[in-house]
Tab-separated table of C-alpha atoms in Angstrom:
chain	number	residue	atom	x	y	z
A	1	GLY	CA	82.816	82.898	117.652
A	2	ASP	CA	84.596	81.326	114.735
A	3	SER	CA	87.103	78.589	115.495
A	4	VAL	CA	89.225	75.868	113.932
A	5	THR	CA	89.998	72.488	115.505
A	6	GLN	CA	92.659	70.221	114.089
A	7	MET	CA	94.142	66.947	115.201
A	8	GLU	CA	96.936	67.163	117.698
A	9	GLY	CA	100.415	66.126	116.821
A	10	PRO	CA	103.018	65.148	116.460
A	11	VAL	CA	102.143	62.843	113.614
A	12	THR	CA	104.978	60.493	112.654
A	13	LEU	CA	104.872	58.564	109.384
A	14	SER	CA	107.270	56.660	107.203
A	15	GLU	CA	108.153	57.967	103.775
A	16	GLU	CA	105.546	57.105	101.102
A	17	ALA	CA	102.801	56.626	103.702
A	18	PHE	CA	99.328	58.121	103.275
A	19	LEU	CA	98.666	61.278	105.259
A	20	THR	CA	95.457	62.643	106.727
A	21	ILE	CA	95.312	65.609	109.070
A	22	ASN	CA	91.794	66.274	110.284
A	23	CYS	CA	90.348	69.764	110.521
A	24	THR	CA	86.876	70.948	111.480
A	25	TYR	CA	85.604	74.470	111.795
A	26	THR	CA	82.875	76.628	113.286
A	27	ALA	CA	81.828	79.784	111.491
A	28	THR	CA	78.851	82.108	111.449
A	29	GLY	CA	79.051	82.926	107.740
A	30	TYR	CA	80.415	81.230	104.646
A	31	PRO	CA	84.141	81.063	105.241
A	32	SER	CA	87.086	80.520	102.979
A	33	LEU	CA	89.266	77.660	104.224
A	34	PHE	CA	93.034	77.339	104.100
A	35	TRP	CA	95.939	75.104	104.909
A	36	TYR	CA	99.223	76.802	105.741
A	37	VAL	CA	102.589	75.104	106.242
A	38	GLN	CA	105.468	76.270	108.428
A	39	TYR	CA	108.909	74.810	107.770
A	40	PRO	CA	111.523	75.027	110.549
A	41	GLY	CA	112.737	78.551	111.118
A	42	GLU	CA	110.376	80.077	108.579
A	43	GLY	CA	107.072	81.885	108.472
A	44	LEU	CA	103.823	80.352	107.334
A	45	GLN	CA	103.183	79.736	103.664
A	46	LEU	CA	99.838	79.197	102.021
A	47	LEU	CA	99.615	75.563	100.903
A	48	LEU	CA	96.107	75.457	99.468
A	49	LYS	CA	92.690	77.017	99.817
A	50	ALA	CA	89.000	76.523	99.013
A	51	THR	CA	86.450	79.285	98.927
A	52	LYS	CA	83.123	77.467	98.732
A	53	ALA	CA	81.444	74.176	99.519
A	54	ASP	CA	82.678	71.138	97.551
A	55	ASP	CA	85.723	73.015	96.248
A	56	LYS	CA	88.934	71.022	96.331
A	57	GLY	CA	92.195	72.837	96.955
A	58	SER	CA	95.391	71.138	95.849
A	59	ASN	CA	99.116	71.877	95.721
A	60	LYS	CA	102.361	69.864	95.828
A	61	GLY	CA	100.424	66.589	96.036
A	62	PHE	CA	98.342	67.780	98.994
A	63	GLU	CA	94.605	68.212	98.701
A	64	ALA	CA	91.627	69.131	100.863
A	65	THR	CA	87.918	69.292	100.098
A	66	TYR	CA	85.561	71.854	101.610
A	67	ARG	CA	82.775	69.806	103.211
A	68	LYS	CA	80.007	72.068	104.421
A	69	GLU	CA	77.805	69.227	105.666
A	70	THR	CA	80.488	68.028	108.065
A	71	THR	CA	82.184	71.448	108.488
A	72	SER	CA	85.495	69.823	107.655
A	73	PHE	CA	88.569	70.491	105.531
A	74	HIS	CA	90.841	67.487	106.035
A	75	LEU	CA	94.324	67.581	104.497
A	76	GLU	CA	95.494	64.503	102.572
A	77	LYS	CA	98.511	63.351	100.625
A	78	GLY	CA	98.921	59.993	99.016
A	79	SER	CA	102.663	59.539	99.494
A	80	VAL	CA	104.577	61.756	101.888
A	81	GLN	CA	108.254	62.651	101.635
A	82	VAL	CA	110.836	63.554	104.250
A	83	SER	CA	110.720	67.118	102.945
A	84	ASP	CA	107.057	67.353	103.997
A	85	SER	CA	108.133	67.450	107.643
A	86	ALA	CA	106.717	70.704	108.973
A	87	VAL	CA	103.868	72.161	111.019
A	88	TYR	CA	100.524	72.354	109.228
A	89	PHE	CA	97.845	74.887	110.157
A	90	CYS	CA	94.211	74.746	109.173
A	91	ALA	CA	92.587	78.173	108.992
A	92	LEU	CA	89.486	80.084	107.981
A	93	SER	CA	88.403	83.550	107.042
A	94	ASP	CA	84.732	84.270	107.536
A	95	THR	CA	82.480	86.298	105.284
A	96	GLY	CA	83.301	89.988	105.426
A	97	ASP	CA	86.228	89.447	107.761
A	98	ASP	CA	89.760	90.396	106.770
A	99	LYS	CA	91.567	88.291	109.337
A	100	ILE	CA	92.416	84.606	109.319
A	101	ILE	CA	91.707	82.357	112.308
A	102	PHE	CA	94.128	79.485	112.759
A	103	GLY	CA	94.020	76.110	114.414
A	104	LYS	CA	96.753	75.080	116.830
A	105	GLY	CA	98.846	73.395	114.169
A	106	THR	CA	99.881	69.779	113.657
A	107	ARG	CA	103.542	68.853	113.618
A	108	LEU	CA	104.382	66.222	111.001
A	109	HIS	CA	107.532	64.070	111.107
A	110	ILE	CA	108.362	61.911	108.108
A	111	LEU	CA	110.936	59.191	108.675
A	112	PRO	CA	113.163	58.025	105.805
B	1	ASN	CA	111.435	90.658	95.462
B	2	ALA	CA	111.888	90.698	99.211
B	3	GLY	CA	109.261	89.045	101.329
B	4	VAL	CA	107.862	90.250	104.624
B	5	MET	CA	110.799	91.259	106.801
B	6	GLN	CA	110.672	91.071	110.553
B	7	ASN	CA	113.349	92.121	112.949
B	8	PRO	CA	114.853	91.239	115.179
B	9	ARG	CA	114.574	87.453	114.795
B	10	HIS	CA	115.248	87.015	118.482
B	11	LEU	CA	114.651	89.550	121.233
B	12	VAL	CA	115.511	89.077	124.888
B	13	ARG	CA	114.085	91.421	127.485
B	14	ARG	CA	113.957	91.499	131.258
B	15	ARG	CA	110.664	91.910	133.048
B	16	GLY	CA	109.525	95.524	133.014
B	17	GLN	CA	111.426	96.499	129.875
B	18	GLU	CA	109.880	97.502	126.570
B	19	ALA	CA	109.899	95.350	123.447
B	20	ARG	CA	109.628	96.773	119.924
B	21	LEU	CA	109.034	94.408	117.057
B	22	ARG	CA	109.316	95.625	113.483
B	23	CYS	CA	107.655	94.439	110.322
B	24	SER	CA	108.244	95.653	106.778
B	25	PRO	CA	105.515	94.347	104.478
B	26	MET	CA	106.099	93.140	100.976
B	27	LYS	CA	106.552	95.848	98.391
B	28	GLY	CA	103.190	97.195	97.318
B	29	HIS	CA	101.343	95.754	100.310
B	30	SER	CA	99.430	98.216	102.439
B	31	HIS	CA	97.804	95.830	104.919
B	32	VAL	CA	99.593	94.351	107.909
B	33	TYR	CA	98.469	91.729	110.436
B	34	TRP	CA	100.142	90.739	113.692
B	35	TYR	CA	99.752	87.278	115.225
B	36	ARG	CA	101.130	85.735	118.398
B	37	GLN	CA	102.086	82.074	118.729
B	38	LEU	CA	102.375	80.766	122.255
B	39	PRO	CA	103.951	77.374	123.002
B	40	GLU	CA	101.558	74.517	122.187
B	41	GLU	CA	98.973	76.950	120.821
B	42	GLY	CA	98.038	78.131	117.389
B	43	LEU	CA	98.462	81.574	115.984
B	44	LYS	CA	96.249	84.097	117.701
B	45	PHE	CA	95.178	87.182	115.779
B	46	MET	CA	96.180	90.410	117.465
B	47	VAL	CA	95.677	93.390	115.167
B	48	TYR	CA	95.078	94.409	111.560
B	49	LEU	CA	96.380	97.723	110.254
B	50	GLN	CA	96.440	99.732	107.095
B	51	LYS	CA	98.700	102.693	106.588
B	52	GLU	CA	98.096	105.062	109.521
B	53	ASN	CA	94.920	103.230	110.578
B	54	ILE	CA	94.057	100.430	112.954
B	55	ILE	CA	91.251	98.438	111.352
B	56	ASP	CA	90.722	95.617	113.834
B	57	GLU	CA	92.436	95.312	117.202
B	58	SER	CA	90.051	92.801	118.726
B	59	GLY	CA	92.896	90.430	119.589
B	60	MET	CA	95.129	92.948	121.324
B	61	PRO	CA	95.454	92.830	125.104
B	62	LYS	CA	93.888	95.940	126.589
B	63	GLU	CA	97.007	97.068	128.378
B	64	ARG	CA	100.710	97.360	127.527
B	65	PHE	CA	100.312	96.392	123.846
B	66	SER	CA	100.085	98.830	120.972
B	67	ALA	CA	100.644	98.753	117.230
B	68	GLU	CA	101.179	101.275	114.510
B	69	PHE	CA	101.757	101.350	110.784
B	70	PRO	CA	102.949	104.843	109.841
B	71	LYS	CA	102.824	106.371	106.406
B	72	GLU	CA	106.551	105.832	106.088
B	73	GLY	CA	108.489	102.994	107.626
B	74	PRO	CA	107.704	99.615	109.097
B	75	SER	CA	104.827	98.532	111.274
B	76	ILE	CA	105.740	98.403	114.953
B	77	LEU	CA	104.298	96.176	117.655
B	78	ARG	CA	105.178	97.638	121.023
B	79	ILE	CA	104.929	95.836	124.341
B	80	GLN	CA	105.514	97.922	127.437
B	81	GLN	CA	106.591	96.535	130.808
B	82	VAL	CA	106.977	93.002	129.493
B	83	VAL	CA	106.138	90.016	131.676
B	84	ARG	CA	107.171	86.380	131.323
B	85	GLY	CA	103.794	85.515	129.824
B	86	ASP	CA	104.609	87.728	126.834
B	87	SER	CA	107.290	85.248	125.743
B	88	ALA	CA	106.132	83.964	122.366
B	89	ALA	CA	106.760	84.070	118.650
B	90	TYR	CA	105.217	87.138	117.031
B	91	PHE	CA	104.427	86.897	113.337
B	92	CYS	CA	103.626	89.654	110.927
B	93	ALA	CA	101.800	89.117	107.652
B	94	SER	CA	100.929	91.439	104.808
B	95	SER	CA	98.403	91.437	102.009
B	96	PRO	CA	98.054	93.568	98.914
B	97	SER	CA	94.503	94.844	99.191
B	98	ILE	CA	91.402	95.206	101.243
B	99	GLY	CA	89.464	91.992	101.348
B	100	GLY	CA	92.861	90.564	100.740
B	101	VAL	CA	91.874	87.490	102.643
B	102	GLY	CA	88.329	86.853	101.499
B	103	GLY	CA	88.638	87.932	97.901
B	104	THR	CA	89.399	85.778	94.923
B	105	ASN	CA	93.042	86.765	94.836
B	106	GLU	CA	93.767	86.598	98.494
B	107	LYS	CA	97.044	85.640	99.966
B	108	LEU	CA	98.537	86.449	103.288
B	109	PHE	CA	102.329	86.545	103.225
B	110	PHE	CA	104.079	85.854	106.512
B	111	GLY	CA	107.420	86.930	107.867
B	112	SER	CA	109.732	84.556	109.714
B	113	GLY	CA	108.675	85.913	113.070
B	114	THR	CA	110.314	87.456	116.124
B	115	GLN	CA	110.920	85.181	119.074
B	116	LEU	CA	110.515	87.237	122.240
B	117	SER	CA	111.974	85.839	125.429
B	118	VAL	CA	111.310	87.596	128.714
B	119	LEU	CA	113.698	86.756	131.533
């Protein structure tokens, strides 16, 4: 079945550091890919998405590129801020499927 | 413009009791999803409902768990005879249309969750 694997956390970085959170997926069709973010005490929010190979999703300085050849959708940000501290979930929705499948989440701590 | 509302935020039950979790989708949304988040695990899909219909319940445990989304009122996730292993955060999400996830205008809007603790 479809699945998402993302790097385990927690990830701790200093402010202004470069961020990469790795995500790979397995799907039977041609999935849409997502990154969601969960701030403390809140529900998940869509951060960015890509719907086909080579698409790049971007938002709030974060970006991720849909790589079909490596079945990956790594999240990157050039300069993180303390306010980026949260849990980040990689996710997919396969062709013809109305549900989203999530990875386990990666907790990110940014130190001032 | 209220978001997805879940209540209660925290629910404590003793083993054997029933737990009822409520979810009011965003205004105009007719599709509701329930997910469960266990400690150190990701969100696991449980069930997808439209008004008065269960569309996909492939993630629901076969016993003790049920869900409904009536024509009027919130969606309810019901857990009968709770056990300690049911302790988790339960999240509800809503979307505005069918194919709301795979279509070009998809977005899944999440509530803040209900933390269920079984003593």
